[in-house]
Short mmCIF file of C-alpha atoms in Angstrom, two decimals:
data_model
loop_
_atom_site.label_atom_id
_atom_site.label_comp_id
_atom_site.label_asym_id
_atom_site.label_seq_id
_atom_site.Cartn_x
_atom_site.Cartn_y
_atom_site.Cartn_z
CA UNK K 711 -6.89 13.66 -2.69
CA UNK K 712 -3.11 11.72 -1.84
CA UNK K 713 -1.89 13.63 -5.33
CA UNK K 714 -4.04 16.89 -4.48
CA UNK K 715 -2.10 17.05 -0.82
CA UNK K 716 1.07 16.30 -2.63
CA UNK K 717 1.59 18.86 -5.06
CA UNK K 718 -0.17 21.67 -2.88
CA UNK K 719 1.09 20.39 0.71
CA UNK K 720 -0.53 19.49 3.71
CA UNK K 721 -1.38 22.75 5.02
CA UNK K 722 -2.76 24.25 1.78
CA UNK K 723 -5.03 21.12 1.39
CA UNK K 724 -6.60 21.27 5.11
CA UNK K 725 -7.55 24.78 3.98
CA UNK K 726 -8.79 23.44 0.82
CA UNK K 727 -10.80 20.99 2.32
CA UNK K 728 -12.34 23.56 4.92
CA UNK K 729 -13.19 26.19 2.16
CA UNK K 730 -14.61 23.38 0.12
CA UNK K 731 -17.18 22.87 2.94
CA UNK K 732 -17.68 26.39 3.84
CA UNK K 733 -18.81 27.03 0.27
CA UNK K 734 -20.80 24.00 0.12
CA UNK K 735 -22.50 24.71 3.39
CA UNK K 736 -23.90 28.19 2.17
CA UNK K 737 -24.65 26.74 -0.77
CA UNK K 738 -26.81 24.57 0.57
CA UNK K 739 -28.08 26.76 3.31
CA UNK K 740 -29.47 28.69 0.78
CA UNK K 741 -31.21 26.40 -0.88
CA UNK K 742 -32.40 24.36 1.38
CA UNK K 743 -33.91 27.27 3.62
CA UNK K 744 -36.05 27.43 0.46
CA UNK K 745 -36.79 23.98 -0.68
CA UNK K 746 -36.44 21.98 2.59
CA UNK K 747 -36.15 23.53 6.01
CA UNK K 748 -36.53 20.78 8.04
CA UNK K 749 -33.93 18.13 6.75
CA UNK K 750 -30.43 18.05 8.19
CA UNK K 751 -27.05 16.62 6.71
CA UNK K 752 -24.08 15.12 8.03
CA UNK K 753 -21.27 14.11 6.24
CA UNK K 754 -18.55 14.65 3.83
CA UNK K 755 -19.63 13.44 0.91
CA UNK K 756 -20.21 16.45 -0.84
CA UNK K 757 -16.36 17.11 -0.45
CA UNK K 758 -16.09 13.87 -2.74
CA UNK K 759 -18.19 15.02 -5.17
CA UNK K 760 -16.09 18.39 -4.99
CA UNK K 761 -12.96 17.03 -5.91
CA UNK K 762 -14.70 15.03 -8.66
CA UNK K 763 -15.82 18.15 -9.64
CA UNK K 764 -12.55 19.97 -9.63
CA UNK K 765 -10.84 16.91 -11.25
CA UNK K 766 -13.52 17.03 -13.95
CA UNK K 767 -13.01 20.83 -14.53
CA UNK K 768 -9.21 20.32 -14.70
CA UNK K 769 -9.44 17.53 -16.79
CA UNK K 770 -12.10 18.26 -19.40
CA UNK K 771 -9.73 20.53 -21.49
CA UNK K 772 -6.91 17.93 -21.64
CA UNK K 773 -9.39 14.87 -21.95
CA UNK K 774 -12.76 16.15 -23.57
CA UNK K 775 -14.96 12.66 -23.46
CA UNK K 776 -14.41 10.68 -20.32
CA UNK K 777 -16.38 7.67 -21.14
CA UNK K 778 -18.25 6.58 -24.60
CA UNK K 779 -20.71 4.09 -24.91
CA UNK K 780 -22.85 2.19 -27.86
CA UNK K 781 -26.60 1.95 -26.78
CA UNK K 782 -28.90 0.58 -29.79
CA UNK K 783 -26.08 0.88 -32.37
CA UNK K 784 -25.62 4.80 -31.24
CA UNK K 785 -22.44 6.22 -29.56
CA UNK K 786 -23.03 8.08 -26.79
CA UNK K 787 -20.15 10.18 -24.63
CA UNK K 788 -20.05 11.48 -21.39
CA UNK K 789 -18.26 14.52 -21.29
CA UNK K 790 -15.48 15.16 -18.71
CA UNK K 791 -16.48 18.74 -17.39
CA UNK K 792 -20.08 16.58 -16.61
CA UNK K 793 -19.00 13.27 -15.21
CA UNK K 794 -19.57 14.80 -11.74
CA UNK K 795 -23.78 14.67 -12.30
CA UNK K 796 -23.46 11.12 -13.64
CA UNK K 797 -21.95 10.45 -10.21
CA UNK K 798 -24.89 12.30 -8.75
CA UNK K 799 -27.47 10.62 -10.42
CA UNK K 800 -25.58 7.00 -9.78
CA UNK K 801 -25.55 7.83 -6.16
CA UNK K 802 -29.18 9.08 -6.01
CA UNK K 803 -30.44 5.80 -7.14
CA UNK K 804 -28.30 3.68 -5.20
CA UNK K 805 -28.42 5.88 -1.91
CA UNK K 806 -32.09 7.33 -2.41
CA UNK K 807 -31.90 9.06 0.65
CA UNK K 808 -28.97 10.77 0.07
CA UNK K 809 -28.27 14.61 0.15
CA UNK K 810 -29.00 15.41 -3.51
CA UNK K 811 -29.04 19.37 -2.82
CA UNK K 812 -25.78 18.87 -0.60
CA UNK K 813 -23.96 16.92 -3.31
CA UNK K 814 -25.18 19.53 -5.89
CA UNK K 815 -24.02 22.22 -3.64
CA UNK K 816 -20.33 19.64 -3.61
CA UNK K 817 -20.13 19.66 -7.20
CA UNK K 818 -20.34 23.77 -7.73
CA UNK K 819 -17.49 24.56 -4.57
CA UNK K 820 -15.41 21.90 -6.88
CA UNK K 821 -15.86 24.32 -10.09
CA UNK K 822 -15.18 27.10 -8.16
CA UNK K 823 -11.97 25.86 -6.81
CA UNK K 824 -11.33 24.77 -10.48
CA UNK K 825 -12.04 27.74 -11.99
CA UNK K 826 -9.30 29.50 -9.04
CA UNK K 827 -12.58 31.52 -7.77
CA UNK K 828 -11.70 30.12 -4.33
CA UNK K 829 -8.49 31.56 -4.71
CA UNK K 830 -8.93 35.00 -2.89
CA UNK K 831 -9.70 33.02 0.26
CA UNK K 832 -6.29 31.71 0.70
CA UNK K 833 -3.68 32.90 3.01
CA UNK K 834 -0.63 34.11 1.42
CA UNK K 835 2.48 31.32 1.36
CA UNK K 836 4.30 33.20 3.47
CA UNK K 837 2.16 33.13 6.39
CA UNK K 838 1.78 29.29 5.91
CA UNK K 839 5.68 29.08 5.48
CA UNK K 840 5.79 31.24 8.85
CA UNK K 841 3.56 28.98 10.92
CA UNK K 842 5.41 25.43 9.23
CA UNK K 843 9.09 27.48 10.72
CA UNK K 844 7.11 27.84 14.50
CA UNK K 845 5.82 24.56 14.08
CA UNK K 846 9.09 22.42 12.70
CA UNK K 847 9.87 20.72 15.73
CA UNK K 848 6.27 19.02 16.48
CA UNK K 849 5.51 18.95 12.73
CA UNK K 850 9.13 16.28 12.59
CA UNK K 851 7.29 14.86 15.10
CA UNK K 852 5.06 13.58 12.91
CA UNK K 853 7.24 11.87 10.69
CA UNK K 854 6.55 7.97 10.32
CA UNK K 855 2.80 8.87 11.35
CA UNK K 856 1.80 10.58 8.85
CA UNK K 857 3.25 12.04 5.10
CA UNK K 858 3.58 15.79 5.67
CA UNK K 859 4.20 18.14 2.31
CA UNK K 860 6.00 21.44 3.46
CA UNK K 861 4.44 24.60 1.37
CA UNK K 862 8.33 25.18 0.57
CA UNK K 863 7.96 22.26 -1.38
CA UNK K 864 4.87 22.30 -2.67
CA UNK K 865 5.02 26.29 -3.92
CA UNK K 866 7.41 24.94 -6.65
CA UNK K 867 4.65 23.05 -7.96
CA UNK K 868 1.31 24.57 -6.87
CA UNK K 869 2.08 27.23 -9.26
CA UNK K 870 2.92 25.35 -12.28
CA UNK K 871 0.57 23.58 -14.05
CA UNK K 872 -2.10 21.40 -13.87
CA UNK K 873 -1.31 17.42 -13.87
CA UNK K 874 -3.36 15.33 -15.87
CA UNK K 875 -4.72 12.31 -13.92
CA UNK K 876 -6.62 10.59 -16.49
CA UNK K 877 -4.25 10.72 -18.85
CA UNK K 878 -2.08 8.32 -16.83
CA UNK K 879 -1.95 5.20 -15.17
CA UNK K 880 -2.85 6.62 -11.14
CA UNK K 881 0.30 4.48 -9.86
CA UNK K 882 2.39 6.26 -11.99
CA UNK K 883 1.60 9.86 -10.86
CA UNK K 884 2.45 8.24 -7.68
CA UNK K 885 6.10 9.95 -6.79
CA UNK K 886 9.26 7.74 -6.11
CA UNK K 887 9.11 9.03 -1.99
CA UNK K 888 5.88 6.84 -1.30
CA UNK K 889 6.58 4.13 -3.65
CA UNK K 890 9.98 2.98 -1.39
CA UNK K 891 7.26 3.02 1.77
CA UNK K 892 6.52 -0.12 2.68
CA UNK K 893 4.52 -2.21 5.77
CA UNK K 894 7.09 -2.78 8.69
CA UNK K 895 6.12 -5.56 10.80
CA UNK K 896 6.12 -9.46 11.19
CA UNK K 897 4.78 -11.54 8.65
CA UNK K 898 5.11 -12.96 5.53
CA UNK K 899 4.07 -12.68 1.89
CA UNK K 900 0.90 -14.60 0.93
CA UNK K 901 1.83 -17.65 -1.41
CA UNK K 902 5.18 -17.78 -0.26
CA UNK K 903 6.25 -21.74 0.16
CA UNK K 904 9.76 -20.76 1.66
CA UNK K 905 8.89 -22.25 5.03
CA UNK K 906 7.54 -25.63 3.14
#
């Protein structure tokens, strides 16, 4: 979600993430009116299962076969665009009592937003660029708190393409800004004998 925020900017993923739920909730209010009216959910695990979704979707043209397998001297692959529901169905045996319908309900908002369905739902840049301008002064504030991506920044990228994720080491898609971040406080390194 780190590399999501950074190439779309803070703003743009906090509506993201609220859409992402929106969509999931009526999904699943839906369906579960029908199949099970009395169980509730809480949580935001089907926002995980969302972005694995919307990785997946991005993904699966770049890198078809996510995993393969031999089982009995056969190969078997797992294909990228469905890696989400082998997540689903790892989860649902190790969590039996897990939301099955709301993780379901996860997994389709993450092809919308991967198939830019979603998109109609977002306010223009301008309007986020507007608000960041009214906001600059307690948005600097939160410098050293938090990483904040300006939409200035990120519309330059946004835009663009798609980066591949699995095609690359994670660390490396990590940009040179974060990498020169480091812990500042007392201490010292594990292992290191300079005091000895």
């Amino acid at each position: 979600m780190a590399i999501f925020e950074r190439s779309h900017g803070t703003v743009y993923t906090g509506v993201t993430l609220n859409l992402l739920a929106v969509t999931a909730a009526l999904q699943y209010c839906i369906v579960g009116s029908l199949l099970c009216p009395n169980t509730h959910v809480i949580g935001l695990s089907g926002i995980v299962f969302s972005f694995f979704s919307y990785i997946a979707y991005k993904e699966h043209e770049l890198k078809p076969v996510i995993f393969t397998f031999k089982l009995s001297g056969r190969e078997y692959s797992i294909p990228t665009l469905y890696s989400p529901f082998v997540f689903l169905v790892v989860t649902f045996i190790l969590l039996p009592s897990s939301s099955l319908f709301g993780h379901l309900a996860g997994i389709g908002s993450g092809y919308l937003l991967g198939m830019d369905k979603l998109k109609i739902l977002y306010p223009p840049s301008k309007i986020i660029l507007f608000i960041e301008q009214k906001l600059q002064k307690p948005i600097s504030l939160l410098d050293g708190i938090v990483v904040y991506y300006k939409e200035e920044d990120a519309i330059a990228t946004r835009g663009v393409s798609y980066n591949p994720l699995l095609s690359q080491d994670v660390e490396s898609a990590v940009n040179s800004d974060t990498l020169g971040v480091h812990y500042r406080g007392e201490g010292h390194v594990l292992g290191n004998n300079a005091s000895a």
